[in-house]
Coordinates of N, CA and C in Angstrom, one line a residue:
X1 N 151.0 48.3 174.9 CA 152.2 48.3 174.0 C 152.9 49.6 174.0
X2 N 154.2 49.6 174.1 CA 155.0 50.9 174.1 C 155.4 51.2 172.7
X3 N 155.1 52.5 172.3 CA 155.4 52.9 171.0 C 156.3 54.1 171.0
X4 N 157.1 54.2 169.9 CA 158.0 55.3 169.8 C 157.6 56.2 168.6
X5 N 157.8 57.5 168.7 CA 157.5 58.4 167.7 C 158.6 59.4 167.5
X6 N 159.0 59.7 166.3 CA 159.9 60.8 166.0 C 159.3 61.7 165.0
X7 N 159.1 62.9 165.4 CA 158.6 63.9 164.4 C 159.7 64.6 163.7
X8 N 159.5 65.1 162.5 CA 160.5 65.8 161.8 C 159.9 67.1 161.2
X9 N 160.7 68.2 161.3 CA 160.3 69.4 160.6 C 161.4 69.8 159.7
X10 N 161.0 70.2 158.4 CA 162.0 70.6 157.4 C 162.6 71.9 157.8
X11 N 163.9 72.0 157.4 CA 164.7 73.3 157.4 C 165.1 73.6 156.0
X12 N 164.7 74.8 155.6 CA 164.9 75.2 154.2 C 166.1 76.2 154.2
X13 N 166.7 76.3 153.0 CA 167.7 77.3 152.8 C 167.1 78.5 152.2
X14 N 167.8 79.6 151.9 CA 167.3 80.8 151.4 C 166.6 80.7 150.0
X15 N 166.9 79.6 149.3 CA 166.3 79.4 148.0 C 165.1 78.4 148.1
X16 N 164.7 78.2 149.3 CA 163.6 77.3 149.6 C 163.8 75.8 149.3
X17 N 165.1 75.5 149.3 CA 165.5 74.1 149.0 C 165.7 73.4 150.4
X18 N 165.2 72.2 150.5 CA 165.4 71.4 151.7 C 166.8 71.3 152.1
X19 N 167.2 71.7 153.3 CA 168.6 71.6 153.8 C 168.7 70.5 154.8
X20 N 167.7 70.4 155.7 CA 167.8 69.4 156.8 C 166.4 69.2 157.4
X21 N 166.4 68.3 158.3 CA 165.2 68.1 159.1 C 165.6 68.2 160.6
X22 N 164.8 68.8 161.4 CA 164.9 68.7 162.8 C 164.1 67.5 163.3
X23 N 164.8 66.6 164.0 CA 164.1 65.4 164.5 C 163.7 65.7 165.9
X24 N 162.5 65.4 166.3 CA 161.9 65.7 167.6 C 161.3 64.5 168.2
X25 N 161.6 64.2 169.5 CA 161.0 63.1 170.2 C 159.5 63.4 170.5
X26 N 158.7 62.4 170.3 CA 157.3 62.5 170.6 C 156.9 61.2 171.4
X27 N 156.3 61.3 172.5 CA 155.9 60.2 173.3 C 154.6 59.6 173.0
X28 N 153.9 60.2 172.0 CA 152.6 59.7 171.6 C 152.3 60.2 170.2
X29 N 151.3 59.6 169.6 CA 151.0 60.1 168.2 C 150.5 61.5 168.1
X30 N 150.1 62.1 169.3 CA 149.7 63.5 169.3 C 150.9 64.4 168.8
X31 N 150.7 65.4 168.1 CA 151.7 66.2 167.6 C 152.0 67.3 168.6
X32 N 152.5 66.9 169.8 CA 152.9 67.9 170.8 C 154.0 67.3 171.6
X33 N 154.8 68.2 172.2 CA 155.9 67.8 173.0 C 155.5 67.7 174.4
X34 N 155.8 66.6 175.1 CA 155.6 66.4 176.5 C 157.0 66.1 177.1
X35 N 157.5 67.0 177.9 CA 158.9 66.8 178.5 C 159.0 65.4 179.1
X36 N 160.1 64.8 178.7 CA 160.3 63.4 179.2 C 161.8 63.3 179.5
X37 N 162.1 62.7 180.6 CA 163.5 62.4 180.9 C 164.1 61.6 179.9
X38 N 165.4 61.9 179.5 CA 166.1 61.1 178.5 C 165.6 61.2 177.1
X39 N 164.8 62.2 176.8 CA 164.3 62.4 175.4 C 165.4 62.4 174.4
X40 N 166.4 63.2 174.7 CA 167.5 63.3 173.7 C 168.2 62.0 173.4
X41 N 168.5 61.2 174.5 CA 169.1 59.9 174.3 C 168.2 59.0 173.6
X42 N 166.9 59.0 174.0 CA 166.0 58.1 173.3 C 165.9 58.4 171.8
X43 N 165.9 59.7 171.5 CA 165.8 60.0 170.0 C 167.1 59.5 169.3
X44 N 168.2 59.6 169.9 CA 169.5 59.2 169.3 C 169.5 57.7 169.1
X45 N 169.1 57.0 170.2 CA 169.1 55.5 170.1 C 168.1 55.0 169.1
X46 N 166.9 55.7 169.2 CA 165.8 55.2 168.2 C 166.2 55.5 166.8
X47 N 166.9 56.6 166.5 CA 167.2 56.9 165.1 C 168.4 56.0 164.6
X48 N 169.0 55.3 165.5 CA 170.1 54.4 165.1 C 169.7 53.0 165.1
X49 N 168.8 52.6 166.1 CA 168.4 51.2 166.3 C 167.0 50.9 165.8
X50 N 166.0 51.7 166.0 CA 164.7 51.4 165.6 C 164.3 52.0 164.2
X51 N 164.8 53.2 163.9 CA 164.5 53.9 162.7 C 165.8 54.0 161.9
X52 N 165.8 54.1 160.7 CA 166.9 54.3 159.8 C 167.1 55.8 159.6
X53 N 168.2 56.4 160.0 CA 168.4 57.8 159.8 C 168.2 58.2 158.3
X54 N 168.7 57.3 157.4 CA 168.5 57.6 156.0 C 167.0 57.6 155.6
X55 N 166.2 56.8 156.2 CA 164.8 56.8 156.0 C 164.1 58.1 156.6
X56 N 164.6 58.5 157.7 CA 164.1 59.7 158.3 C 164.4 61.0 157.6
X57 N 165.6 61.1 157.0 CA 166.0 62.4 156.5 C 166.5 62.3 155.0
X58 N 166.5 61.1 154.4 CA 167.1 61.0 153.1 C 168.5 61.5 153.1
X59 N 168.8 62.3 152.1 CA 170.2 62.9 152.0 C 170.4 64.1 152.8
X60 N 169.3 64.6 153.5 CA 169.4 65.8 154.3 C 170.0 65.6 155.6
X61 N 170.6 66.6 156.2 CA 171.2 66.5 157.6 C 170.0 66.4 158.6
X62 N 170.4 65.9 159.8 CA 169.4 65.8 160.9 C 169.9 66.7 162.0
X63 N 169.1 67.7 162.4 CA 169.3 68.5 163.6 C 168.7 67.7 164.8
X64 N 169.6 67.5 165.8 CA 169.1 66.7 167.0 C 169.5 67.4 168.3
X65 N 168.4 67.7 169.1 CA 168.6 68.3 170.4 C 169.5 67.4 171.3
X66 N 170.3 68.0 172.1 CA 171.1 67.3 173.1 C 171.0 68.0 174.4
X67 N 170.5 67.2 175.4 CA 170.4 67.8 176.8 C 171.8 67.5 177.4
X68 N 172.0 68.0 178.6 CA 173.2 68.0 179.3 C 173.6 66.5 179.6
X69 N 172.7 65.7 180.0 CA 173.0 64.3 180.3 C 173.5 63.6 179.1
X70 N 172.8 63.8 178.0 CA 173.2 63.1 176.7 C 174.6 63.6 176.2
X71 N 174.9 64.9 176.4 CA 176.1 65.5 176.0 C 177.3 64.8 176.9
X72 N 177.0 64.7 178.2 CA 178.0 64.2 179.1 C 178.3 62.7 178.8
X73 N 177.3 61.9 178.4 CA 177.5 60.5 178.1 C 178.0 60.2 176.7
X74 N 178.1 61.3 175.9 CA 178.6 61.1 174.5 C 177.6 60.4 173.6
X75 N 176.3 60.6 173.8 CA 175.2 60.0 173.0 C 175.3 60.3 171.6
X76 N 175.7 61.6 171.3 CA 175.7 62.0 169.9 C 176.7 61.2 169.0
X77 N 177.7 60.6 169.6 CA 178.7 59.8 168.9 C 178.1 58.5 168.3
X78 N 176.9 58.2 168.7 CA 176.2 57.0 168.1 C 175.8 57.3 166.6
X79 N 175.8 58.6 166.3 CA 175.3 59.1 165.0 C 176.5 59.5 164.1
X80 N 176.4 59.3 162.8 CA 177.5 59.7 161.9 C 177.7 61.2 161.9
X81 N 178.9 61.7 162.1 CA 179.2 63.1 162.2 C 178.8 63.9 161.0
X82 N 178.9 63.3 159.8 CA 178.6 64.1 158.6 C 177.1 64.2 158.3
X83 N 176.3 63.5 159.1 CA 174.8 63.5 158.8 C 174.0 64.3 159.8
X84 N 174.6 64.7 161.0 CA 173.9 65.3 162.0 C 174.5 66.7 162.4
X85 N 173.6 67.5 162.9 CA 174.0 68.8 163.6 C 173.5 68.6 165.0
X86 N 174.4 68.7 166.0 CA 174.1 68.6 167.4 C 173.6 69.9 167.9
X87 N 172.4 70.0 168.4 CA 171.9 71.2 169.0 C 172.1 71.2 170.5
X88 N 172.8 72.3 170.9 CA 173.0 72.5 172.4 C 171.8 73.3 172.9
X89 N 171.1 72.7 173.8 CA 169.9 73.4 174.3 C 170.2 74.6 175.1
X90 N 169.3 75.6 175.0 CA 169.5 76.8 175.8 C 169.5 76.6 177.3
X91 N 169.1 75.5 177.8 CA 169.1 75.2 179.2 C 170.5 74.7 179.7
X92 N 171.4 74.5 178.8 CA 172.7 74.0 179.1 C 173.6 75.2 179.4
X93 N 174.2 75.3 180.6 CA 175.1 76.3 180.8 C 176.5 76.0 180.3
X94 N 177.1 77.0 179.6 CA 178.4 76.7 179.0 C 179.6 76.7 180.0
X95 N 179.6 75.7 180.8 CA 180.7 75.5 181.8 C 181.9 75.1 181.1
X96 N 183.1 75.1 181.7 CA 184.3 74.6 181.1 C 184.1 73.1 180.6
X97 N 183.4 72.3 181.4 CA 183.2 70.9 181.0 C 182.4 70.9 179.7
X98 N 181.3 71.6 179.6 CA 180.4 71.6 178.5 C 181.2 72.1 177.2
X99 N 182.0 73.2 177.4 CA 182.8 73.7 176.3 C 183.8 72.7 175.8
X100 N 184.4 71.9 176.7 CA 185.3 70.9 176.3 C 184.6 69.7 175.6
X101 N 183.5 69.3 176.1 CA 182.7 68.3 175.4 C 182.3 68.7 174.0
X102 N 181.9 70.0 173.9 CA 181.5 70.5 172.5 C 182.7 70.5 171.6
X103 N 183.8 71.0 172.2 CA 185.1 71.0 171.4 C 185.4 69.6 170.9
X104 N 185.3 68.6 171.8 CA 185.6 67.2 171.4 C 184.7 66.7 170.3
X105 N 183.4 67.1 170.3 CA 182.5 66.8 169.3 C 182.9 67.4 167.9
X106 N 183.3 68.7 168.0 CA 183.7 69.4 166.8 C 185.0 68.7 166.2
X107 N 185.9 68.4 167.1 CA 187.1 67.7 166.7 C 186.9 66.4 166.0
X108 N 185.7 65.7 166.4 CA 185.4 64.4 165.8 C 184.5 64.6 164.6
X109 N 184.3 65.9 164.1 CA 183.6 66.1 162.9 C 182.2 66.5 163.0
X110 N 181.7 66.7 164.2 CA 180.3 67.1 164.3 C 180.1 68.6 164.2
X111 N 179.0 69.0 163.7 CA 178.6 70.4 163.7 C 177.7 70.7 164.8
X112 N 177.8 71.9 165.4 CA 177.0 72.3 166.5 C 176.1 73.5 166.2
X113 N 174.9 73.5 166.8 CA 174.0 74.6 166.7 C 173.6 75.0 168.1
X114 N 173.5 76.3 168.4 CA 173.0 76.8 169.7 C 171.6 77.0 169.5
X115 N 170.8 76.3 170.3 CA 169.3 76.4 170.2 C 168.8 77.6 170.9
X116 N 167.7 78.2 170.4 CA 167.1 79.4 170.9 C 168.1 80.4 171.4
X117 N 169.0 80.7 170.5 CA 170.1 81.6 170.8 C 169.6 83.1 171.0
X118 N 170.1 83.7 172.0 CA 170.0 85.2 172.2 C 171.4 85.7 172.5
X119 N 171.7 86.9 172.0 CA 173.0 87.4 172.3 C 173.2 87.6 173.8
X120 N 174.2 87.0 174.4 CA 174.5 87.1 175.8 C 175.9 86.7 176.0
X121 N 176.7 87.4 176.8 CA 178.1 87.0 177.0 C 178.3 85.6 177.5
X122 N 177.4 85.0 178.1 CA 177.6 83.6 178.6 C 177.8 82.6 177.4
X123 N 177.3 83.0 176.2 CA 177.5 82.1 175.1 C 178.8 82.2 174.3
X124 N 179.5 83.3 174.7 CA 180.8 83.5 173.9 C 181.7 82.3 173.8
X125 N 181.9 81.5 174.9 CA 182.8 80.3 174.8 C 182.4 79.3 173.7
X126 N 181.1 79.3 173.4 CA 180.6 78.3 172.4 C 180.4 78.9 171.0
X127 N 180.5 80.2 170.9 CA 180.3 80.8 169.6 C 181.4 80.3 168.6
X128 N 182.6 80.2 169.1 CA 183.7 79.8 168.2 C 183.6 78.3 167.8
X129 N 182.8 77.5 168.5 CA 182.6 76.1 168.1 C 181.3 75.9 167.2
X130 N 180.4 76.8 167.4 CA 179.1 76.6 166.7 C 179.2 76.9 165.2
X131 N 178.3 76.3 164.5 CA 178.2 76.6 163.0 C 176.8 77.3 162.8
X132 N 175.8 77.0 163.6 CA 174.5 77.5 163.4 C 174.0 78.1 164.7
X133 N 173.3 79.2 164.6 CA 172.6 79.9 165.7 C 171.1 79.8 165.4
X134 N 170.4 79.1 166.2 CA 168.9 79.0 166.0 C 168.2 80.1 166.7
X135 N 167.5 81.0 166.0 CA 166.9 82.2 166.6 C 165.4 82.0 166.5
X136 N 164.7 82.3 167.6 CA 163.2 82.2 167.7 C 162.7 83.4 166.9
X137 N 162.1 83.2 165.8 CA 161.6 84.3 165.0 C 160.5 85.1 165.7
X138 N 159.7 84.5 166.5 CA 158.7 85.2 167.2 C 159.2 86.0 168.4
X139 N 160.4 85.7 168.9 CA 160.9 86.4 170.0 C 161.8 87.6 169.7
X140 N 162.0 87.9 168.4 CA 162.9 89.0 168.0 C 162.3 89.7 166.8
X141 N 162.5 91.0 166.8 CA 161.9 91.8 165.6 C 163.0 91.8 164.5
X142 N 162.6 92.4 163.4 CA 163.4 92.3 162.2 C 164.7 93.1 162.4
X143 N 164.7 94.2 163.2 CA 165.9 94.9 163.5 C 166.9 94.1 164.3
X144 N 166.4 93.4 165.3 CA 167.3 92.6 166.1 C 167.9 91.4 165.3
X145 N 167.1 90.8 164.5 CA 167.6 89.7 163.6 C 168.6 90.2 162.6
X146 N 168.4 91.4 162.1 CA 169.4 92.0 161.1 C 170.7 92.3 161.9
X147 N 170.6 92.9 163.1 CA 171.8 93.2 163.8 C 172.6 91.9 164.2
X148 N 171.9 90.9 164.5 CA 172.5 89.6 164.9 C 173.2 89.0 163.6
X149 N 172.5 89.1 162.5 CA 173.1 88.6 161.2 C 174.4 89.4 160.9
X150 N 174.4 90.7 161.0 CA 175.6 91.5 160.8 C 176.7 91.1 161.7
X151 N 176.4 91.0 163.0 CA 177.4 90.7 164.0 C 178.1 89.3 163.7
X152 N 177.4 88.3 163.3 CA 177.9 87.0 163.1 C 178.3 86.6 161.7
X153 N 178.0 87.5 160.8 CA 178.2 87.2 159.4 C 179.7 86.9 159.1
X154 N 180.6 87.7 159.6 CA 182.0 87.5 159.3 C 182.7 86.3 160.0
X155 N 182.1 85.7 161.0 CA 182.7 84.6 161.7 C 182.2 83.2 161.3
X156 N 181.5 83.2 160.2 CA 181.1 81.9 159.6 C 179.9 81.3 160.3
X157 N 179.2 81.9 161.2 CA 178.0 81.4 161.8 C 176.8 81.6 160.9
X158 N 176.0 80.6 160.8 CA 174.8 80.6 160.0 C 173.6 80.8 160.9
X159 N 172.7 81.8 160.6 CA 171.5 82.0 161.4 C 170.4 81.1 160.8
X160 N 169.7 80.5 161.7 CA 168.6 79.7 161.4 C 167.3 80.2 162.1
X161 N 166.4 80.7 161.4 CA 165.2 81.2 162.1 C 164.2 80.0 162.3
X162 N 163.7 80.0 163.5 CA 162.8 78.9 163.8 C 161.5 79.5 164.3
X163 N 160.4 78.7 164.3 CA 159.1 79.1 164.7 C 158.5 80.1 163.7
X164 N 158.8 80.0 162.5 CA 158.3 80.9 161.4 C 156.9 80.3 161.1
X165 N 155.9 81.1 161.3 CA 154.5 80.6 161.0 C 153.9 81.1 159.7
X166 N 154.7 81.1 158.7 CA 154.2 81.5 157.4 C 154.6 80.4 156.4
X167 N 153.9 80.5 155.2 CA 154.3 79.6 154.1 C 155.7 79.9 153.6
X168 N 156.4 79.0 153.1 CA 157.8 79.3 152.7 C 157.9 80.4 151.6
X169 N 156.9 80.5 150.7 CA 157.0 81.5 149.7 C 156.9 82.9 150.2
X170 N 156.3 83.1 151.4 CA 156.2 84.4 152.0 C 157.2 84.7 153.1
X171 N 158.3 84.1 153.0 CA 159.3 84.3 154.1 C 160.4 85.2 153.7
X172 N 160.3 86.1 152.8 CA 161.4 87.0 152.4 C 162.0 87.7 153.5
X173 N 161.2 88.3 154.4 CA 161.8 89.0 155.6 C 162.7 88.1 156.4
X174 N 162.3 86.9 156.6 CA 163.1 85.9 157.3 C 164.4 85.6 156.6
X175 N 164.3 85.4 155.3 CA 165.4 85.0 154.5 C 166.4 86.1 154.3
X176 N 166.0 87.4 154.5 CA 166.9 88.5 154.3 C 167.9 88.5 155.5
X177 N 167.5 88.0 156.7 CA 168.4 88.1 157.8 C 169.0 86.8 158.2
X178 N 168.5 85.7 157.7 CA 169.0 84.4 158.1 C 169.2 83.5 156.8
X179 N 170.1 82.6 156.9 CA 170.3 81.7 155.8 C 169.4 80.5 155.7
X180 N 169.0 80.1 156.8 CA 168.1 78.9 156.9 C 166.9 79.2 157.8
X181 N 165.8 78.5 157.6 CA 164.6 78.7 158.4 C 163.8 77.4 158.5
X182 N 163.2 77.3 159.7 CA 162.3 76.1 159.9 C 160.9 76.7 160.1
X183 N 160.0 76.5 159.1 CA 158.7 77.0 159.1 C 157.7 76.0 159.7
X184 N 156.9 76.5 160.6 CA 156.0 75.6 161.3 C 154.9 75.1 160.4
X185 N 154.2 76.0 159.7 CA 153.0 75.6 158.9 C 153.3 75.0 157.5
X186 N 154.6 75.1 157.1 CA 154.9 74.5 155.8 C 154.8 73.0 155.8
X187 N 155.1 72.4 157.0 CA 154.9 71.0 157.2 C 154.9 70.7 158.7
X188 N 153.8 70.4 159.2 CA 153.7 70.1 160.6 C 154.6 68.8 160.9
X189 N 155.1 68.7 162.1 CA 155.9 67.5 162.4 C 155.1 66.3 162.1
X190 N 155.8 65.3 161.5 CA 155.1 64.0 161.2 C 156.1 62.9 161.3

């Protein structure tokens, strides 16, 4: 029997209030990611056809990864724009085609997040379209996070720290530089 699994991890705001869930594809009941072709499309179809997005996230938004193939096929448009944040994976190069596809999503009411963001000139074309920058907490020190927060504060981008391995109540250093965070140990994907 073929089974489908969707894991979710909570994303909190600076007041430790639930803001969203990141929905993650899982190919087995084990709580680990195994790369699979079409994982993004599968998650989108499953969250609309097999699972109820309302059941998965309640009134919270859903952050959903989008690979290049899913972006090109318009898979995100199966989901309601006011309920999801489309994550552009760090493996996607911001070519003119990708920038136009992202602009089209924004024009249709979708919000974008740049996944595993690091400051680099190649991302400049997408910064004007993105609402969230997801920053790997383990890959940057507090000075780098503070500098990134200062750089992007005035242009409306929200920083989201991910891979935070502490309990939510002890995340003050994270919350000082970012508005949102996804803590690993506060709730393992389920």
